[in-house]
Amino acid sequence: GFNWECHCRTVESRRTLHGHTDTLHVVWDWLMLDATRAREEFANYMRGFDEETGMMPALVRVGESGPDRVCSHPPLWPYLAWKLYLVRRDRNFLEEMLRIGLKNVAWWEENRDTDGDGLFEYADTAKPQHPESGYDGSPRFEEVTDTRFASIDLCCQMALFYQCLRRFAAELSETALRMDFEARYEKLADLIRTNLWDESTGFFYDRRDGEPVRVRTIGSFFSLLAGVATDQQVARMCEHLADEGE
């Protein structure tokens, strides 16, 4: 594979540190310019996958302790895997992505829905020193020390994950899996629309102990990318984007 050293390299230790979420940004950039290079970078990313647990670790220290399994990072790799597949229609590649996706989605469901309400929480809420969400130091996580905190962006990213696995399965003629992930998507989308939408302000928020955390961040707009928002909710969200006073 292509050896890539990400910009997360620490100055103090001079060690090579692969930030997995940063690697995905690089893959996306290269996909616009050079699909072959994008595949090489994506292969580097997938080397961090933990076959035993199904976790995709946030960091990989090259030549040292290997993957950092304290926390993961936003599960957006299936979306990029689908984009990469569309370039060459490599069935073997898609079969491998489905295999890994089934393990990784199970890890998220087992480890990031700790209260069993069907909504998902980042590790930031219990381990603020490990910003799994990518929102380092975000005010949305201030004074949060437990996991009774549904993260709007993660919930939408998981809905997108289900969508991607449904597409993988459909392309591979795996009918039962396609139907399974279609049902999971619809169930989660309904939970997001019902529990994380605030009609009074026309915005999607995180939720803590059943109450909205009214801190507006770009994370809420994953509801549009994942397609979980109704037409009316999309219109209300777009009003915020057009409001120069916000």
PDB file of C-alpha atoms in Angstrom:
ATOM      1  CA  GLY A   1       0.000   0.000   0.000  1.00  0.00           C
ATOM      2  CA  PHE A   2       0.929   3.639  -0.169  1.00  0.00           C
ATOM      3  CA  ASN A   3       2.650   4.853   2.982  1.00  0.00           C
ATOM      4  CA  TRP A   4       1.081   8.085   4.114  1.00  0.00           C
ATOM      5  CA  GLU A   5       1.978  10.233   7.082  1.00  0.00           C
ATOM      6  CA  CYS A   6      -0.901  12.376   8.249  1.00  0.00           C
ATOM      7  CA  HIS A   7      -0.747  15.920   9.561  1.00  0.00           C
ATOM      8  CA  CYS A   8      -1.451  14.626  13.075  1.00  0.00           C
ATOM      9  CA  ARG A   9       2.238  13.876  13.583  1.00  0.00           C
ATOM     10  CA  THR A  10       3.211  15.051  17.030  1.00  0.00           C
ATOM     11  CA  VAL A  11       6.109  17.488  17.175  1.00  0.00           C
ATOM     12  CA  GLU A  12       7.242  16.431  20.630  1.00  0.00           C
ATOM     13  CA  SER A  13       7.735  12.727  19.996  1.00  0.00           C
ATOM     14  CA  ARG A  14       8.401  12.800  16.248  1.00  0.00           C
ATOM     15  CA  ARG A  15       6.301   9.704  15.851  1.00  0.00           C
ATOM     16  CA  THR A  16       4.009   8.933  12.961  1.00  0.00           C
ATOM     17  CA  LEU A  17       0.400   9.076  14.069  1.00  0.00           C
ATOM     18  CA  HIS A  18      -2.419   8.146  11.715  1.00  0.00           C
ATOM     19  CA  GLY A  19      -5.618   9.953  12.629  1.00  0.00           C
ATOM     20  CA  HIS A  20      -8.293   7.801  11.053  1.00  0.00           C
ATOM     21  CA  THR A  21     -10.893  10.516  10.616  1.00  0.00           C
ATOM     22  CA  ASP A  22      -8.203  12.683   8.991  1.00  0.00           C
ATOM     23  CA  THR A  23      -7.380   9.825   6.634  1.00  0.00           C
ATOM     24  CA  LEU A  24     -10.993   9.814   5.459  1.00  0.00           C
ATOM     25  CA  HIS A  25     -10.717  13.510   4.602  1.00  0.00           C
ATOM     26  CA  VAL A  26      -7.637  12.704   2.526  1.00  0.00           C
ATOM     27  CA  VAL A  27      -9.473   9.866   0.743  1.00  0.00           C
ATOM     28  CA  TRP A  28     -12.321  12.222  -0.142  1.00  0.00           C
ATOM     29  CA  ASP A  29      -9.911  14.821  -1.500  1.00  0.00           C
ATOM     30  CA  TRP A  30      -8.058  12.267  -3.614  1.00  0.00           C
ATOM     31  CA  LEU A  31     -11.298  10.776  -4.897  1.00  0.00           C
ATOM     32  CA  MET A  32     -11.900  14.059  -6.696  1.00  0.00           C
ATOM     33  CA  LEU A  33      -8.440  13.910  -8.314  1.00  0.00           C
ATOM     34  CA  ASP A  34      -7.051  10.386  -8.485  1.00  0.00           C
ATOM     35  CA  ALA A  35      -9.206   7.333  -7.735  1.00  0.00           C
ATOM     36  CA  THR A  36      -6.187   5.019  -7.563  1.00  0.00           C
ATOM     37  CA  ARG A  37      -4.499   7.142  -4.907  1.00  0.00           C
ATOM     38  CA  ALA A  38      -7.804   7.356  -3.048  1.00  0.00           C
ATOM     39  CA  ARG A  39      -7.997   3.553  -2.959  1.00  0.00           C
ATOM     40  CA  GLU A  40      -4.417   3.369  -1.623  1.00  0.00           C
ATOM     41  CA  GLU A  41      -5.208   5.811   1.161  1.00  0.00           C
ATOM     42  CA  PHE A  42      -8.422   3.948   1.951  1.00  0.00           C
ATOM     43  CA  ALA A  43      -6.434   0.694   2.182  1.00  0.00           C
ATOM     44  CA  ASN A  44      -4.196   2.394   4.778  1.00  0.00           C
ATOM     45  CA  TYR A  45      -7.314   3.355   6.697  1.00  0.00           C
ATOM     46  CA  MET A  46      -8.767  -0.154   6.681  1.00  0.00           C
ATOM     47  CA  ARG A  47      -5.561  -1.618   8.148  1.00  0.00           C
ATOM     48  CA  GLY A  48      -6.630  -0.242  11.512  1.00  0.00           C
ATOM     49  CA  PHE A  49      -9.779  -2.356  11.652  1.00  0.00           C
ATOM     50  CA  ASP A  50      -9.886  -4.683  14.661  1.00  0.00           C
ATOM     51  CA  GLU A  51     -11.109  -8.039  13.349  1.00  0.00           C
ATOM     52  CA  GLU A  52     -11.646  -9.416  16.853  1.00  0.00           C
ATOM     53  CA  THR A  53     -13.862  -6.656  18.291  1.00  0.00           C
ATOM     54  CA  GLY A  54     -15.192  -4.961  15.151  1.00  0.00           C
ATOM     55  CA  MET A  55     -13.887  -1.574  16.307  1.00  0.00           C
ATOM     56  CA  MET A  56     -12.352   1.009  14.009  1.00  0.00           C
ATOM     57  CA  PRO A  57      -9.855   2.794  16.312  1.00  0.00           C
ATOM     58  CA  ALA A  58      -9.419   6.550  16.215  1.00  0.00           C
ATOM     59  CA  LEU A  59      -5.617   6.507  16.073  1.00  0.00           C
ATOM     60  CA  VAL A  60      -2.868   4.205  14.853  1.00  0.00           C
ATOM     61  CA  ARG A  61       0.705   4.781  15.982  1.00  0.00           C
ATOM     62  CA  VAL A  62       2.993   3.365  13.327  1.00  0.00           C
ATOM     63  CA  GLY A  63       5.864   1.236  14.623  1.00  0.00           C
ATOM     64  CA  GLU A  64       4.827   1.655  18.229  1.00  0.00           C
ATOM     65  CA  SER A  65       1.827   0.373  20.135  1.00  0.00           C
ATOM     66  CA  GLY A  66      -0.403   0.115  17.088  1.00  0.00           C
ATOM     67  CA  PRO A  67      -4.109   1.063  17.219  1.00  0.00           C
ATOM     68  CA  ASP A  68      -5.436   3.149  20.099  1.00  0.00           C
ATOM     69  CA  ARG A  69      -8.558   1.273  21.157  1.00  0.00           C
ATOM     70  CA  VAL A  70      -9.764   3.767  23.761  1.00  0.00           C
ATOM     71  CA  CYS A  71     -12.211   5.340  21.331  1.00  0.00           C
ATOM     72  CA  SER A  72     -13.324   5.257  17.725  1.00  0.00           C
ATOM     73  CA  HIS A  73     -14.285   8.150  15.415  1.00  0.00           C
ATOM     74  CA  PRO A  74     -17.307   9.165  13.302  1.00  0.00           C
ATOM     75  CA  PRO A  75     -18.423   6.095  11.305  1.00  0.00           C
ATOM     76  CA  LEU A  76     -18.334   7.692   7.867  1.00  0.00           C
ATOM     77  CA  TRP A  77     -16.065   5.198   6.123  1.00  0.00           C
ATOM     78  CA  PRO A  78     -18.981   3.197   4.574  1.00  0.00           C
ATOM     79  CA  TYR A  79     -20.107   6.333   2.711  1.00  0.00           C
ATOM     80  CA  LEU A  80     -16.638   6.714   1.188  1.00  0.00           C
ATOM     81  CA  ALA A  81     -16.425   2.994   0.483  1.00  0.00           C
ATOM     82  CA  TRP A  82     -19.604   3.282  -1.579  1.00  0.00           C
ATOM     83  CA  LYS A  83     -18.210   6.249  -3.506  1.00  0.00           C
ATOM     84  CA  LEU A  84     -15.021   4.294  -4.208  1.00  0.00           C
ATOM     85  CA  TYR A  85     -17.007   1.283  -5.350  1.00  0.00           C
ATOM     86  CA  LEU A  86     -18.950   3.378  -7.872  1.00  0.00           C
ATOM     87  CA  VAL A  87     -15.685   4.290  -9.636  1.00  0.00           C
ATOM     88  CA  ARG A  88     -14.752   0.719 -10.633  1.00  0.00           C
ATOM     89  CA  ARG A  89     -17.643  -1.510  -9.572  1.00  0.00           C
ATOM     90  CA  ASP A  90     -15.218  -3.972  -7.988  1.00  0.00           C
ATOM     91  CA  ARG A  91     -17.448  -6.697  -6.523  1.00  0.00           C
ATOM     92  CA  ASN A  92     -14.667  -8.218  -4.422  1.00  0.00           C
ATOM     93  CA  PHE A  93     -14.039  -4.824  -2.839  1.00  0.00           C
ATOM     94  CA  LEU A  94     -17.730  -4.402  -2.021  1.00  0.00           C
ATOM     95  CA  GLU A  95     -17.979  -7.895  -0.533  1.00  0.00           C
ATOM     96  CA  GLU A  96     -15.076  -7.086   1.775  1.00  0.00           C
ATOM     97  CA  MET A  97     -16.659  -3.765   2.765  1.00  0.00           C
ATOM     98  CA  LEU A  98     -19.921  -5.524   3.608  1.00  0.00           C
ATOM     99  CA  ARG A  99     -18.073  -8.112   5.722  1.00  0.00           C
ATOM    100  CA  ILE A 100     -16.243  -5.426   7.688  1.00  0.00           C
ATOM    101  CA  GLY A 101     -19.331  -3.236   7.844  1.00  0.00           C
ATOM    102  CA  LEU A 102     -21.374  -5.953   9.531  1.00  0.00           C
ATOM    103  CA  LYS A 103     -18.736  -6.297  12.255  1.00  0.00           C
ATOM    104  CA  ASN A 104     -18.234  -2.569  12.701  1.00  0.00           C
ATOM    105  CA  VAL A 105     -21.939  -1.683  12.850  1.00  0.00           C
ATOM    106  CA  ALA A 106     -22.400  -4.364  15.522  1.00  0.00           C
ATOM    107  CA  TRP A 107     -19.604  -2.739  17.574  1.00  0.00           C
ATOM    108  CA  TRP A 108     -21.375   0.627  17.462  1.00  0.00           C
ATOM    109  CA  GLU A 109     -24.725  -0.869  18.388  1.00  0.00           C
ATOM    110  CA  GLU A 110     -23.237  -2.827  21.291  1.00  0.00           C
ATOM    111  CA  ASN A 111     -20.949  -0.090  22.668  1.00  0.00           C
ATOM    112  CA  ARG A 112     -22.526   3.279  21.852  1.00  0.00           C
ATOM    113  CA  ASP A 113     -26.169   2.777  22.800  1.00  0.00           C
ATOM    114  CA  THR A 114     -25.517   2.173  26.453  1.00  0.00           C
ATOM    115  CA  ASP A 115     -29.040   2.980  27.664  1.00  0.00           C
ATOM    116  CA  GLY A 116     -30.705   0.864  24.987  1.00  0.00           C
ATOM    117  CA  ASP A 117     -33.028   3.589  23.732  1.00  0.00           C
ATOM    118  CA  GLY A 118     -32.015   3.136  20.094  1.00  0.00           C
ATOM    119  CA  LEU A 119     -30.097   6.429  19.981  1.00  0.00           C
ATOM    120  CA  PHE A 120     -26.322   6.654  20.010  1.00  0.00           C
ATOM    121  CA  GLU A 121     -23.775   8.424  22.240  1.00  0.00           C
ATOM    122  CA  TYR A 122     -20.161   9.334  21.537  1.00  0.00           C
ATOM    123  CA  ALA A 123     -17.455   8.423  24.052  1.00  0.00           C
ATOM    124  CA  ASP A 124     -16.956  12.185  24.560  1.00  0.00           C
ATOM    125  CA  THR A 125     -19.845  12.106  27.005  1.00  0.00           C
ATOM    126  CA  ALA A 126     -18.092   9.718  29.408  1.00  0.00           C
ATOM    127  CA  LYS A 127     -14.449  10.230  28.430  1.00  0.00           C
ATOM    128  CA  PRO A 128     -14.017  13.913  27.520  1.00  0.00           C
ATOM    129  CA  GLN A 129     -10.254  13.412  27.222  1.00  0.00           C
ATOM    130  CA  HIS A 130     -10.976  11.213  24.194  1.00  0.00           C
ATOM    131  CA  PRO A 131     -12.952  13.330  21.689  1.00  0.00           C
ATOM    132  CA  GLU A 132     -14.450  10.549  19.600  1.00  0.00           C
ATOM    133  CA  SER A 133     -16.838  12.912  17.844  1.00  0.00           C
ATOM    134  CA  GLY A 134     -14.110  15.060  16.315  1.00  0.00           C
ATOM    135  CA  TYR A 135     -15.537  18.101  18.097  1.00  0.00           C
ATOM    136  CA  ASP A 136     -12.584  18.714  20.389  1.00  0.00           C
ATOM    137  CA  GLY A 137     -13.577  21.072  23.191  1.00  0.00           C
ATOM    138  CA  SER A 138     -17.088  21.624  21.847  1.00  0.00           C
ATOM    139  CA  PRO A 139     -19.490  23.444  24.204  1.00  0.00           C
ATOM    140  CA  ARG A 140     -22.095  20.804  23.434  1.00  0.00           C
ATOM    141  CA  PHE A 141     -20.243  18.390  25.737  1.00  0.00           C
ATOM    142  CA  GLU A 142     -19.552  20.791  28.608  1.00  0.00           C
ATOM    143  CA  GLU A 143     -20.308  19.341  32.031  1.00  0.00           C
ATOM    144  CA  VAL A 144     -21.342  16.014  30.541  1.00  0.00           C
ATOM    145  CA  THR A 145     -19.931  13.110  32.536  1.00  0.00           C
ATOM    146  CA  ASP A 146     -22.246  10.230  31.680  1.00  0.00           C
ATOM    147  CA  THR A 147     -23.666   8.459  28.659  1.00  0.00           C
ATOM    148  CA  ARG A 148     -27.310   9.560  28.908  1.00  0.00           C
ATOM    149  CA  PHE A 149     -26.574  11.866  26.020  1.00  0.00           C
ATOM    150  CA  ALA A 150     -27.871  11.166  22.503  1.00  0.00           C
ATOM    151  CA  SER A 151     -25.570  12.762  19.904  1.00  0.00           C
ATOM    152  CA  ILE A 152     -27.493  14.057  16.895  1.00  0.00           C
ATOM    153  CA  ASP A 153     -24.568  13.702  14.494  1.00  0.00           C
ATOM    154  CA  LEU A 154     -23.716  10.143  15.544  1.00  0.00           C
ATOM    155  CA  CYS A 155     -27.365   9.101  15.316  1.00  0.00           C
ATOM    156  CA  CYS A 156     -27.524  10.478  11.769  1.00  0.00           C
ATOM    157  CA  GLN A 157     -24.171   8.921  10.880  1.00  0.00           C
ATOM    158  CA  MET A 158     -25.474   5.555  12.035  1.00  0.00           C
ATOM    159  CA  ALA A 159     -28.564   6.046   9.872  1.00  0.00           C
ATOM    160  CA  LEU A 160     -26.209   6.762   6.958  1.00  0.00           C
ATOM    161  CA  PHE A 161     -24.228   3.630   7.917  1.00  0.00           C
ATOM    162  CA  TYR A 162     -27.434   1.574   7.657  1.00  0.00           C
ATOM    163  CA  GLN A 163     -28.181   3.165   4.294  1.00  0.00           C
ATOM    164  CA  CYS A 164     -24.750   2.255   2.970  1.00  0.00           C
ATOM    165  CA  LEU A 165     -24.979  -1.343   4.166  1.00  0.00           C
ATOM    166  CA  ARG A 166     -28.389  -1.559   2.516  1.00  0.00           C
ATOM    167  CA  ARG A 167     -26.798  -0.384  -0.737  1.00  0.00           C
ATOM    168  CA  PHE A 168     -23.938  -2.874  -0.377  1.00  0.00           C
ATOM    169  CA  ALA A 169     -26.400  -5.708   0.198  1.00  0.00           C
ATOM    170  CA  ALA A 170     -28.663  -4.661  -2.675  1.00  0.00           C
ATOM    171  CA  GLU A 171     -25.733  -4.479  -5.085  1.00  0.00           C
ATOM    172  CA  LEU A 172     -24.600  -7.948  -3.997  1.00  0.00           C
ATOM    173  CA  SER A 173     -28.138  -9.402  -4.208  1.00  0.00           C
ATOM    174  CA  GLU A 174     -28.217 -10.060  -0.464  1.00  0.00           C
ATOM    175  CA  THR A 175     -31.976  -9.566  -0.141  1.00  0.00           C
ATOM    176  CA  ALA A 176     -32.381 -10.465   3.528  1.00  0.00           C
ATOM    177  CA  LEU A 177     -29.583  -8.094   4.574  1.00  0.00           C
ATOM    178  CA  ARG A 178     -30.987  -5.328   2.374  1.00  0.00           C
ATOM    179  CA  MET A 179     -34.381  -5.612   4.050  1.00  0.00           C
ATOM    180  CA  ASP A 180     -32.797  -5.805   7.508  1.00  0.00           C
ATOM    181  CA  PHE A 181     -30.849  -2.582   7.113  1.00  0.00           C
ATOM    182  CA  GLU A 182     -33.751  -0.826   5.452  1.00  0.00           C
ATOM    183  CA  ALA A 183     -35.808  -1.597   8.564  1.00  0.00           C
ATOM    184  CA  ARG A 184     -33.000  -0.451  10.883  1.00  0.00           C
ATOM    185  CA  TYR A 185     -32.709   2.793   8.951  1.00  0.00           C
ATOM    186  CA  GLU A 186     -36.432   3.547   9.087  1.00  0.00           C
ATOM    187  CA  LYS A 187     -36.590   2.807  12.816  1.00  0.00           C
ATOM    188  CA  LEU A 188     -33.627   5.054  13.639  1.00  0.00           C
ATOM    189  CA  ALA A 189     -34.809   7.826  11.324  1.00  0.00           C
ATOM    190  CA  ASP A 190     -38.156   7.867  13.122  1.00  0.00           C
ATOM    191  CA  LEU A 191     -36.438   8.018  16.526  1.00  0.00           C
ATOM    192  CA  ILE A 192     -34.328  10.976  15.363  1.00  0.00           C
ATOM    193  CA  ARG A 193     -37.309  12.875  13.979  1.00  0.00           C
ATOM    194  CA  THR A 194     -39.339  12.197  17.108  1.00  0.00           C
ATOM    195  CA  ASN A 195     -36.769  12.663  19.870  1.00  0.00           C
ATOM    196  CA  LEU A 196     -34.069  15.021  18.590  1.00  0.00           C
ATOM    197  CA  TRP A 197     -36.157  17.615  16.761  1.00  0.00           C
ATOM    198  CA  ASP A 198     -37.123  20.829  18.568  1.00  0.00           C
ATOM    199  CA  GLU A 199     -40.180  22.350  16.917  1.00  0.00           C
ATOM    200  CA  SER A 200     -39.943  25.627  18.831  1.00  0.00           C
ATOM    201  CA  THR A 201     -36.570  26.503  17.298  1.00  0.00           C
ATOM    202  CA  GLY A 202     -36.764  24.412  14.126  1.00  0.00           C
ATOM    203  CA  PHE A 203     -33.501  22.563  14.779  1.00  0.00           C
ATOM    204  CA  PHE A 204     -32.113  19.127  15.599  1.00  0.00           C
ATOM    205  CA  TYR A 205     -30.230  18.929  18.912  1.00  0.00           C
ATOM    206  CA  ASP A 206     -28.395  16.483  21.106  1.00  0.00           C
ATOM    207  CA  ARG A 207     -30.533  15.170  23.950  1.00  0.00           C
ATOM    208  CA  ARG A 208     -29.582  14.682  27.571  1.00  0.00           C
ATOM    209  CA  ASP A 209     -31.888  13.015  30.086  1.00  0.00           C
ATOM    210  CA  GLY A 210     -34.789  13.471  27.709  1.00  0.00           C
ATOM    211  CA  GLU A 211     -34.246  17.202  27.196  1.00  0.00           C
ATOM    212  CA  PRO A 212     -32.734  18.984  24.175  1.00  0.00           C
ATOM    213  CA  VAL A 213     -29.249  20.438  24.594  1.00  0.00           C
ATOM    214  CA  ARG A 214     -29.803  23.708  22.751  1.00  0.00           C
ATOM    215  CA  VAL A 215     -26.271  24.199  21.473  1.00  0.00           C
ATOM    216  CA  ARG A 216     -26.277  24.597  17.702  1.00  0.00           C
ATOM    217  CA  THR A 217     -23.406  22.981  15.816  1.00  0.00           C
ATOM    218  CA  ILE A 218     -22.752  21.834  12.269  1.00  0.00           C
ATOM    219  CA  GLY A 219     -23.275  18.273  13.507  1.00  0.00           C
ATOM    220  CA  SER A 220     -27.038  18.756  13.354  1.00  0.00           C
ATOM    221  CA  PHE A 221     -26.895  19.075   9.575  1.00  0.00           C
ATOM    222  CA  PHE A 222     -25.979  15.402   9.231  1.00  0.00           C
ATOM    223  CA  SER A 223     -29.763  14.996   9.412  1.00  0.00           C
ATOM    224  CA  LEU A 224     -29.878  16.328   5.856  1.00  0.00           C
ATOM    225  CA  LEU A 225     -27.060  14.140   4.535  1.00  0.00           C
ATOM    226  CA  ALA A 226     -28.610  11.018   6.059  1.00  0.00           C
ATOM    227  CA  GLY A 227     -32.028  11.896   4.679  1.00  0.00           C
ATOM    228  CA  VAL A 228     -33.786  11.513   8.027  1.00  0.00           C
ATOM    229  CA  ALA A 229     -35.337  14.996   8.119  1.00  0.00           C
ATOM    230  CA  THR A 230     -38.810  15.568   6.682  1.00  0.00           C
ATOM    231  CA  ASP A 231     -39.279  18.182   3.957  1.00  0.00           C
ATOM    232  CA  GLN A 232     -40.625  20.594   6.552  1.00  0.00           C
ATOM    233  CA  GLN A 233     -37.666  19.977   8.861  1.00  0.00           C
ATOM    234  CA  VAL A 234     -35.217  20.481   5.984  1.00  0.00           C
ATOM    235  CA  ALA A 235     -36.832  23.838   5.220  1.00  0.00           C
ATOM    236  CA  ARG A 236     -36.575  24.936   8.863  1.00  0.00           C
ATOM    237  CA  MET A 237     -32.926  23.857   9.059  1.00  0.00           C
ATOM    238  CA  CYS A 238     -32.091  25.743   5.879  1.00  0.00           C
ATOM    239  CA  GLU A 239     -33.601  28.903   7.364  1.00  0.00           C
ATOM    240  CA  HIS A 240     -30.816  28.824   9.950  1.00  0.00           C
ATOM    241  CA  LEU A 241     -28.175  28.579   7.217  1.00  0.00           C
ATOM    242  CA  ALA A 242     -29.647  31.617   5.492  1.00  0.00           C
ATOM    243  CA  ASP A 243     -29.934  33.676   8.692  1.00  0.00           C
ATOM    244  CA  GLU A 244     -26.959  36.031   8.771  1.00  0.00           C
ATOM    245  CA  GLY A 245     -27.733  36.886  12.372  1.00  0.00           C
ATOM    246  CA  GLU A 246     -26.893  33.416  13.640  1.00  0.00           C
TER     247      GLU A 246
END
